[in-house]
XYZ file of C-alpha atoms in Angstrom:
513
model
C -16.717 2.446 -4.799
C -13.281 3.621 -5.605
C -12.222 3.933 -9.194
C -8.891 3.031 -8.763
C -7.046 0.515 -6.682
C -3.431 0.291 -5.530
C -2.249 -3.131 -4.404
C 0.697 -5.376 -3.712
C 1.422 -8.456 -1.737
C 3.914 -7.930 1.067
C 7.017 -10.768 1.962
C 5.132 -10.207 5.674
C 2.673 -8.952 7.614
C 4.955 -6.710 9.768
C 6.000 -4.890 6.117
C 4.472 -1.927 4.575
C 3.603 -1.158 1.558
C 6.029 2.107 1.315
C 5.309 2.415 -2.451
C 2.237 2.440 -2.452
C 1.548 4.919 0.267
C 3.674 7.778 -1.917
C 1.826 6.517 -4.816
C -1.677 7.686 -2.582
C 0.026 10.464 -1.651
C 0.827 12.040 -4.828
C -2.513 10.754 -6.709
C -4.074 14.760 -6.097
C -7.419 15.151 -7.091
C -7.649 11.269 -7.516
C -7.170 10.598 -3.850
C -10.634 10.477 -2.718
C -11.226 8.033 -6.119
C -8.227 5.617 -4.244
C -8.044 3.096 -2.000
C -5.307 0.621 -1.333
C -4.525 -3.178 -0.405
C -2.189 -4.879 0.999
C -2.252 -8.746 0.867
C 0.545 -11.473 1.947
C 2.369 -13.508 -0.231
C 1.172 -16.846 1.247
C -3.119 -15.334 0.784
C -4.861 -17.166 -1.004
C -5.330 -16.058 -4.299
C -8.813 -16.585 -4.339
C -9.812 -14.178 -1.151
C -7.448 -11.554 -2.934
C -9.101 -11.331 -5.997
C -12.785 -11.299 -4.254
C -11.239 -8.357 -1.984
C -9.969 -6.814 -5.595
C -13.464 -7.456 -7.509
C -15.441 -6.158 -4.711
C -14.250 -3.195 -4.970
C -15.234 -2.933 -8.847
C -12.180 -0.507 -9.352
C -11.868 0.757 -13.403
C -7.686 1.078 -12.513
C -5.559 -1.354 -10.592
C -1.918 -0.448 -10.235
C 0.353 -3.673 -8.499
C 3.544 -3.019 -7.195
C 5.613 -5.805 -8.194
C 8.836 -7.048 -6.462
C 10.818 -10.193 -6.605
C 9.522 -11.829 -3.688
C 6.032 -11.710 -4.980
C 5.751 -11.656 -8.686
C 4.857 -15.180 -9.151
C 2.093 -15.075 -6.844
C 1.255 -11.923 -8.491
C 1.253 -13.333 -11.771
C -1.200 -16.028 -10.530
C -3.513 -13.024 -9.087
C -3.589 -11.254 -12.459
C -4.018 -13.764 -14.302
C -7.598 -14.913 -12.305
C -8.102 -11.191 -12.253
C -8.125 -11.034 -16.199
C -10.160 -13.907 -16.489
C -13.052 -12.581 -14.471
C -12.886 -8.942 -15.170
C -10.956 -8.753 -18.389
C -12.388 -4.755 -18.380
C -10.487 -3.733 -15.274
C -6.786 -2.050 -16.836
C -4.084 -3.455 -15.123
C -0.742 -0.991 -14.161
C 2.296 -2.552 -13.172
C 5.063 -1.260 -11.681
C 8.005 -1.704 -9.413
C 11.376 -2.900 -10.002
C 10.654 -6.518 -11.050
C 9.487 -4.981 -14.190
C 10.868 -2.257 -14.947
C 13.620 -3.746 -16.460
C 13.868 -6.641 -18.735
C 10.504 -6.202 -18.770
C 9.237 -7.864 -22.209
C 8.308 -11.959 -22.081
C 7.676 -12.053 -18.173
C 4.478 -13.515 -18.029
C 2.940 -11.094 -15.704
C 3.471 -8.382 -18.282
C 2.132 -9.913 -21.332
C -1.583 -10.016 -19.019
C -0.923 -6.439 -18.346
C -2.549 -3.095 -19.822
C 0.213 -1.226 -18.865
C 4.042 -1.172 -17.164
C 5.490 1.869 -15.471
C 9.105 1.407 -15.013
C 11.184 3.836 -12.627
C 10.018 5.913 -9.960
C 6.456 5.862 -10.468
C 5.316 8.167 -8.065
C 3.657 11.019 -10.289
C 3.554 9.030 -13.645
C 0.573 6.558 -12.207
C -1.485 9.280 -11.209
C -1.249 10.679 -14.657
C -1.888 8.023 -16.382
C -5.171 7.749 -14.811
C -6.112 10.773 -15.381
C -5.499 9.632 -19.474
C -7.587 6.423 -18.933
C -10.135 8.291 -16.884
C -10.719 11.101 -19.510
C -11.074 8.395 -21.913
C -7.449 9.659 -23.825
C -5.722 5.800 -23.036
C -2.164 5.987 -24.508
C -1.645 3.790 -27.093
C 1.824 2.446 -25.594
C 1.968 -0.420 -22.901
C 5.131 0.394 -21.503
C 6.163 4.318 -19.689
C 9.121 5.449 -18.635
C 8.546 7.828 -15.530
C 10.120 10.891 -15.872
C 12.230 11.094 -12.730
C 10.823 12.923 -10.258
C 12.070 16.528 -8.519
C 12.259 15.682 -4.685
C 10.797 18.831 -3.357
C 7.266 17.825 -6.029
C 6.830 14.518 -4.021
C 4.210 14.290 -1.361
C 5.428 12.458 1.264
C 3.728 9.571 2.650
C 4.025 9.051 6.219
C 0.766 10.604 7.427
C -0.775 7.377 5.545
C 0.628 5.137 7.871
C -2.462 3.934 9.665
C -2.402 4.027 14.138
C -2.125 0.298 13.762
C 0.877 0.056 11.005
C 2.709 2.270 14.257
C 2.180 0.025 16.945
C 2.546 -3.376 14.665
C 4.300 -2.906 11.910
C 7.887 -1.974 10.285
C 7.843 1.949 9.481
C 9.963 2.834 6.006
C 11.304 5.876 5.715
C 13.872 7.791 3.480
C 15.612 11.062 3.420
C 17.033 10.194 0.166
C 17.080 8.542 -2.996
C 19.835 6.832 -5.706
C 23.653 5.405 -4.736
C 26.665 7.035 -5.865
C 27.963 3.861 -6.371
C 27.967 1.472 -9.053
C 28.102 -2.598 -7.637
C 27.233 -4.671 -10.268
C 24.658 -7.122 -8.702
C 22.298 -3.765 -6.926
C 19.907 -2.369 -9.231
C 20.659 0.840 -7.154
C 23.938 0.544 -9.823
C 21.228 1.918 -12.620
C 20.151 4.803 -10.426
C 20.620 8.660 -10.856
C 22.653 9.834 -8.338
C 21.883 10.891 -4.786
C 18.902 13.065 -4.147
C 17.547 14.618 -0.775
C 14.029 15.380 0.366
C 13.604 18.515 2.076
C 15.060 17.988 5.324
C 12.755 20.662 7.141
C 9.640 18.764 5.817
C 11.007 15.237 6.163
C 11.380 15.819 9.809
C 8.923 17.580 10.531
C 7.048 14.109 9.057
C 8.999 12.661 11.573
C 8.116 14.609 14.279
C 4.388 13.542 13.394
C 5.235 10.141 13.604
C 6.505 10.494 16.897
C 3.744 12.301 17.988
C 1.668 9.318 16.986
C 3.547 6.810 18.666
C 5.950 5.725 16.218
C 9.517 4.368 17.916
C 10.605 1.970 15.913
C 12.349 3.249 12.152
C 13.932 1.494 8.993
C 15.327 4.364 7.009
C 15.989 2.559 3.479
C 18.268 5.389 2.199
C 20.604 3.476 0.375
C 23.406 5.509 1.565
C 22.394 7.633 4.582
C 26.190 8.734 6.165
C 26.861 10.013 2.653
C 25.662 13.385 2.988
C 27.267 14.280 6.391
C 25.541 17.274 6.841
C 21.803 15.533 6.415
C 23.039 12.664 8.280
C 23.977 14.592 11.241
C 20.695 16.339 11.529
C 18.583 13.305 11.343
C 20.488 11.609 14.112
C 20.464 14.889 16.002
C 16.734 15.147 15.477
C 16.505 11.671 17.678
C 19.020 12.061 19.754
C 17.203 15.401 21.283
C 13.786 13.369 21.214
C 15.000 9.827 22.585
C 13.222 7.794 24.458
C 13.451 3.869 25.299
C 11.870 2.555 23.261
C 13.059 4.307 20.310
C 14.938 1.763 17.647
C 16.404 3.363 14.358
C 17.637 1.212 11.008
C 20.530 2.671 8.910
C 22.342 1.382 5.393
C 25.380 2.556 6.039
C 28.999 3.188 3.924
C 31.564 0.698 5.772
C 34.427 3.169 4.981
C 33.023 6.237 5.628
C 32.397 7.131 9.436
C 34.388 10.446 10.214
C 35.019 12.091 13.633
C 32.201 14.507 14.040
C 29.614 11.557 13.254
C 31.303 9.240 15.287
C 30.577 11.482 18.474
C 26.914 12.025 17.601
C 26.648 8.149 17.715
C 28.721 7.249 20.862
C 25.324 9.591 22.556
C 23.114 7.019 21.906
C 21.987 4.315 24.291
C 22.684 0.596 23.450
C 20.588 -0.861 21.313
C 18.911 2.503 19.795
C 20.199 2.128 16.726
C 20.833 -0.649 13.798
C 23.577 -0.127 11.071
C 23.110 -2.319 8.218
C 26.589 -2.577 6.044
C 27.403 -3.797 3.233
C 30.471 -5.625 3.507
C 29.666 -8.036 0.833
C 33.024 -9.387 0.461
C 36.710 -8.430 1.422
C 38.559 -9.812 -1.565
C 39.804 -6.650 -3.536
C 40.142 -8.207 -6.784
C 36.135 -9.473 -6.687
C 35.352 -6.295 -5.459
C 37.132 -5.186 -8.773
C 35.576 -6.986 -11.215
C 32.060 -5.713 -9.673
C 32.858 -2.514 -9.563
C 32.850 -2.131 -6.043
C 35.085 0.095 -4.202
C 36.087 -0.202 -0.223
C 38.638 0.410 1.677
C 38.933 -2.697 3.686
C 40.988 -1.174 6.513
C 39.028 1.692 7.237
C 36.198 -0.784 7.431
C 37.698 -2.592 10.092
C 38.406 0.747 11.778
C 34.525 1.557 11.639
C 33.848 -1.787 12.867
C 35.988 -1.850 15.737
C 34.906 1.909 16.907
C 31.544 0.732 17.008
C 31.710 -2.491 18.709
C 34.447 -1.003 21.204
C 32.976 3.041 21.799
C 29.601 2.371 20.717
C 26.129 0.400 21.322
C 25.204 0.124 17.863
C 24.032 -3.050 16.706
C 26.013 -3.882 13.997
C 24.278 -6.272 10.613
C 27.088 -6.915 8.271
C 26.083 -8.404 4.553
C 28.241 -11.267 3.087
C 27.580 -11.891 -0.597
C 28.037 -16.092 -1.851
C 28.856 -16.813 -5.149
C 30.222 -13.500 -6.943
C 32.417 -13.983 -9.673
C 35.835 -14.833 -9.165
C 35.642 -15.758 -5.328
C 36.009 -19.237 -4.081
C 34.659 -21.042 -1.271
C 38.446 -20.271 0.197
C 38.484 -16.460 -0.388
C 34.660 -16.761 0.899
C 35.489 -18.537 3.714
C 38.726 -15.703 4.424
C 36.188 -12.888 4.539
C 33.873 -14.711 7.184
C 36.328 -15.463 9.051
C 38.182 -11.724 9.017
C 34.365 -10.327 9.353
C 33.471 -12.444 12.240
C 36.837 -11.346 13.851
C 35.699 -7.665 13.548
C 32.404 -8.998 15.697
C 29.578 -7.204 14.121
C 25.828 -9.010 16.194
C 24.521 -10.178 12.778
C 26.273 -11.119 10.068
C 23.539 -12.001 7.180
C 25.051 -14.739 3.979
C 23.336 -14.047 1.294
C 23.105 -16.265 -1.814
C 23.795 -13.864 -5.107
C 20.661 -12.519 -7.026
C 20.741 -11.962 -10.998
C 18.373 -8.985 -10.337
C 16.656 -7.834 -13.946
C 18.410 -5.208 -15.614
C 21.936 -5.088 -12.774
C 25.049 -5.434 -14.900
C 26.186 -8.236 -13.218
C 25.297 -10.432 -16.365
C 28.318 -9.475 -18.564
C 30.227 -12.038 -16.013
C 28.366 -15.124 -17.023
C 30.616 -16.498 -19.777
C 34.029 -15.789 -18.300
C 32.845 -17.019 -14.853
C 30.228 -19.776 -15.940
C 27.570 -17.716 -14.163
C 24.429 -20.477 -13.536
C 21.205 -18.801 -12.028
C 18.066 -20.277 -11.396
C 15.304 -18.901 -14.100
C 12.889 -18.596 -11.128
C 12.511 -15.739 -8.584
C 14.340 -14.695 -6.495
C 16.882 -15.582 -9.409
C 19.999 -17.030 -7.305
C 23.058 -18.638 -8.592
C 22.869 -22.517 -8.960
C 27.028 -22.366 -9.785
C 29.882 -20.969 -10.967
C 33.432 -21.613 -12.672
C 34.663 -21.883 -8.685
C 31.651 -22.607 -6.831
C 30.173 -26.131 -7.854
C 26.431 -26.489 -7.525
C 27.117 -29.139 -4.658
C 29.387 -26.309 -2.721
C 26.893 -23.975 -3.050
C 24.249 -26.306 -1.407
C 26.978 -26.585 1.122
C 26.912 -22.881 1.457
C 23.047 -22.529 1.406
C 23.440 -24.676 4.399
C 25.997 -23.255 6.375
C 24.008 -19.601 6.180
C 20.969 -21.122 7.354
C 22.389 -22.511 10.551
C 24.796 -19.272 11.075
C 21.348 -17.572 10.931
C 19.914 -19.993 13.538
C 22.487 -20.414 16.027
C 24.314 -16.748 15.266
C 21.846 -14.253 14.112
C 18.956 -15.234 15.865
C 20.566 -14.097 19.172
C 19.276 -17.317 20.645
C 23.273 -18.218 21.410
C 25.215 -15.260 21.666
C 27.221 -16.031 24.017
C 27.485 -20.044 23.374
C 28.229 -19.295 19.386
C 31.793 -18.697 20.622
C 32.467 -22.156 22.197
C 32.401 -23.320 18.228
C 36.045 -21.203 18.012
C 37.026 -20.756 21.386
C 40.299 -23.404 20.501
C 41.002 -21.170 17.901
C 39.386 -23.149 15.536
C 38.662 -21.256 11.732
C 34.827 -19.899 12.534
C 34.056 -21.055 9.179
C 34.973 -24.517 9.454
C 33.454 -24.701 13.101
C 29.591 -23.735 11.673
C 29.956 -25.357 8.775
C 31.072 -28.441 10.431
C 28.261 -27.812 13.377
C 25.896 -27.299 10.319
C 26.384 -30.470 8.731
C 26.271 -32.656 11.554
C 23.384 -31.428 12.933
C 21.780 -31.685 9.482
C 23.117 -35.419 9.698
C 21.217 -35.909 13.231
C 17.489 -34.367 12.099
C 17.512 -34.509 8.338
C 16.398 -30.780 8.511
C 17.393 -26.736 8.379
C 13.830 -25.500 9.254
C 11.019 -26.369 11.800
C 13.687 -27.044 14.081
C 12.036 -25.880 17.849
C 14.482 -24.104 20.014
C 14.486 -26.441 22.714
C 15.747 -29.336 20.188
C 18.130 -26.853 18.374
C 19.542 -26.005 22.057
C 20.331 -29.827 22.631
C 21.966 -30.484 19.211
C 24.218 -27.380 20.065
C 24.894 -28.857 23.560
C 25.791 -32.576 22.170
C 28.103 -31.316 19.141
C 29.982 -28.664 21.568
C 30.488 -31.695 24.153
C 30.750 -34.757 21.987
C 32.355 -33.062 18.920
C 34.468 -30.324 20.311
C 35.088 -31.834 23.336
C 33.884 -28.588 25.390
C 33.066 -28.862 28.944
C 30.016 -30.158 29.619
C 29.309 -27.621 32.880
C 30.353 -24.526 30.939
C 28.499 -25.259 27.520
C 25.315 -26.098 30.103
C 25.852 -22.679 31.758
C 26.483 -20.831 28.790
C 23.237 -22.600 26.788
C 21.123 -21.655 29.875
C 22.596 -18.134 30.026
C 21.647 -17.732 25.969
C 18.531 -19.996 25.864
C 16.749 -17.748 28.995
C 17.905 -14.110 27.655
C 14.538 -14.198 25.350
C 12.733 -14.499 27.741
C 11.749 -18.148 28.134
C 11.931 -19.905 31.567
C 11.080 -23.603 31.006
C 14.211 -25.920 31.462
C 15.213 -28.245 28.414
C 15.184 -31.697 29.353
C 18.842 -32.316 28.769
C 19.457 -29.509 31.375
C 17.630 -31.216 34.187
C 21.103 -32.772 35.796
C 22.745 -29.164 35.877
C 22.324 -26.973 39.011
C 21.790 -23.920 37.051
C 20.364 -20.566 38.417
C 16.800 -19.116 38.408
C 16.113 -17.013 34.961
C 14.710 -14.166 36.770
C 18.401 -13.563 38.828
C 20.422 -14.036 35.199
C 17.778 -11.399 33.535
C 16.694 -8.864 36.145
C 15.979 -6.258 33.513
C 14.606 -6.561 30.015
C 14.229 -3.856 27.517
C 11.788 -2.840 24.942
C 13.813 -3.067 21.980
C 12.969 -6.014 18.652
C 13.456 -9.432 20.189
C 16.301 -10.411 17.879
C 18.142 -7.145 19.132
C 17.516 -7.644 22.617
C 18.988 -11.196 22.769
C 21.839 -9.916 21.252
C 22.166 -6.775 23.555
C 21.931 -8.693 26.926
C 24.614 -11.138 25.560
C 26.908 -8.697 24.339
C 30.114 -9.076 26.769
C 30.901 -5.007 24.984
C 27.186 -3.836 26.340
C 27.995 -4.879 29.667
């Protein structure tokens, strides 16, 4: 039996524990004494803690995060009560700052906060030897790069073929946004770019296609950058797929023509837009330069087949529902595929705090901590808002209507005002956001467009068909049974290998085609 455990409890089944694997990696002559677990958030807590106690470990370390520390606190809590002996190690960023009165950390032996990678294997070695330090709470030394075992060779053959592969070249942000704990970070540091690709190349070797690089900055360093893409470039294949965070300002010539090589569809840029209002982006300390973002933007979607995921933040201080609704609008001109509306997050220990009195800051006390209200957001407008982002995710992101999304603005309606006004009547119809099956989602969509908007009923039943067959699915929706409309097979002759989501948006992307 192992004498130490490492666990967590993943948002999904298709995520990886990535912390945990370096935390194997680097636990030396402890390695062969630990084994690791990965559970789900929705497990039942019961079956967890049997997996935990059957083990019999003397050390459990938990990785906690804010989508699972209040099921975690449930699981240590039952943990304590029937093997009050085993000493419990937490870690991660949920608390490592603001750490004292969470509930999770009062049942606790100990808390590492920071980059735990070598700190929790020497603290075992403390408790092991029988030398326990007499303070709950460590700060981790930070780590030198080139020290760090990397992890990758712990992804199992099955985490390749079903699951989401993390990777990173680099950690820390040079920049300083209040509401990212990557604002508290050191700055930038690189792993050894001859050994982090030649982890790659073993990866590769295995199998592995599909890559989410969670660098926070990766076209920062230009130099790295280059040679990563380079590295896959020279070693593509079809059914390769490659994740970046990416700087919206910063895309220079000589990276520009390394990714105009790649296919459509090989890789994902995720970018932070977050919002275009310069005096918000002020008072968060956020810098951008909002026209060479919408030069980046429009070389990609014009030169290139990236798939573009642009972030939208709700509720920061001193934006409106109008200056909100201004930066949708100028974003969705600038056409990235996805363009995710998030709800703000007071995450533990970001300085986006010193803002609640001037702006009336309201968050909700429970995970994942978002904001209830502001002094220019009402609570009711941000249910409003909550809303609208759910649909946009339905009939935008999902790539289940790329191509019919447009009829909402085609009269040059504000895109806003057309999903929020699609979002709230179809709300009014079902009484629902979720469990909503595509065929009945399709049919709402087809009766606002026509009823609504007055569209044409023969193009929006064309263009529904076009969308609603692209992912594959051949069965005809009832309220499509009086259109003459063509056979799936001779509107999709070819499908590709790449995620769902970014297929359906690549075979209705009028720039792919």
């Amino acid at each position: 039996m192992p004498e130490i455990v490492l666990a967590t409890l993943n948002a999904r089944f298709a995520h990886t524990a990535f912390g945990l694997r370096y935390l194997l990696a680097n636990m030396g002559e402890l390695s062969d004494e630990t084994c690791m677990l990965e559970f789900g958030i929705k497990d039942n807590s019961v079956d967890m803690l049997t997996q935990v106690v059957q083990r019999n470990p003397k050390i459990i370390g938990f990785g906690v995060y804010i989508w699972n520390v209040e099921p975690m606190t449930r699981l240590v809590a039952e943990l304590k009560r029937v093997r009050p002996e085993i000493i419990v190690v937490l870690g991660g960023p949920e608390v490592s700052y603001e750490a004292i009165g969470q509930p999770i950390v009062e049942l606790a032996d100990y808390v590492i906060s920071g980059e735990g990678d070598m700190a929790f294997a020497e603290l075992c070695r403390e408790i092991l030897k029988g030398a326990r330090p007499e303070e709950k709470f460590i700060a981790a030394p930070v780590p030198q790069l080139d020290q760090v075992n990397l992890p990758y060779h712990l992804y199992s053959d099955a985490d390749i073929s079903h699951r989401v592969l993390y990777v990173e070249a680099s950690r820390g942000c040079p920049f300083t946004c209040e509401f990212c704990l990557s604002a508290l970070e050191i700055p930038v540091r690189q792993f050894s770019l001859e050994k982090f690709l030649a982890a790659m190349q073993s990866l590769l070797d295995r199998g592995a296609r599909q890559f989410k690089f969670v660098d926070r900055t990766f076209n920062l360093n230009l130099r790295i950058s280059q040679a990563i893409l380079q590295f896959f470039l020279d070693r593509y294949d079809p059914e390769m797929f490659l994740h970046f965070e990416m700087i919206p300002d910063r895309l220079p010539a000589s990276l520009r023509e390394l990714i105009k090589k790649f296919p459509a569809g090989a890789l994902q840029f995720e970018i932070g837009v977050q919002t275009f209002n310069d005096d918000v982006g002020e008072l968060i300390s956020r810098k951008q330069d909002n026209s060479k973002l919408a030069d980046n933007f429009q070389f990609l979607r014009r030169e290139t087949g990236v798939h573009l995921h642009a972030d939208l933040i709700v509720g920061l201080p001193g934006e409106s529902v109008e200056s909100f609704a201004a930066g949708f609008d100028r974003l969705v001109a600038l056409d990235p595929q996805e363009i995710q509306v998030g709800i703000l997050k007071r995450l533990r220990g970001t300085p986006i705090v010193r803002h609640d009195v001037p702006f009336q800051m309201t968050y909700s006390p429970f995970p994942p901590y978002e904001i209830l209200s502001t002094s220019l957001v009402s609570f009711e407008q941000i249910y409003q808002l909550r809303r609208f982002a759910r649909f946009w995710d339905l009939i935008a992101n999902s790539g289940n209507f790329v191509r019919t999304k447009r009829l909402l603005w085609s009269g040059g309606e504000s895109p806003f005002n057309s999903v929020m006004g699609i979002a709230n009547w179809i709300y009014a119809q079902d009484q629902r956001s979720h469990g909503i099956p595509l065929p009945r989602l399709a049919e709402l969509v087809f009766e606002y467009l026509t009823t609504q908007l007055s569209r044409d009923e023969e193009l929006v039943a064309q263009t529904i068909w076009m969308d609603y067959t692209g992912g594959g699915r051949e069965d005809q929706p009832k309220f499509l049974r009086r259109f003459i409309l063509p056979s799936p097979r001779d509107l999709h002759p070819e499908r590709n290998r790449l995620p769902a989501r970014q297929s359906r948006h690549l075979q209705g992307d009028p720039m792919a085609q």
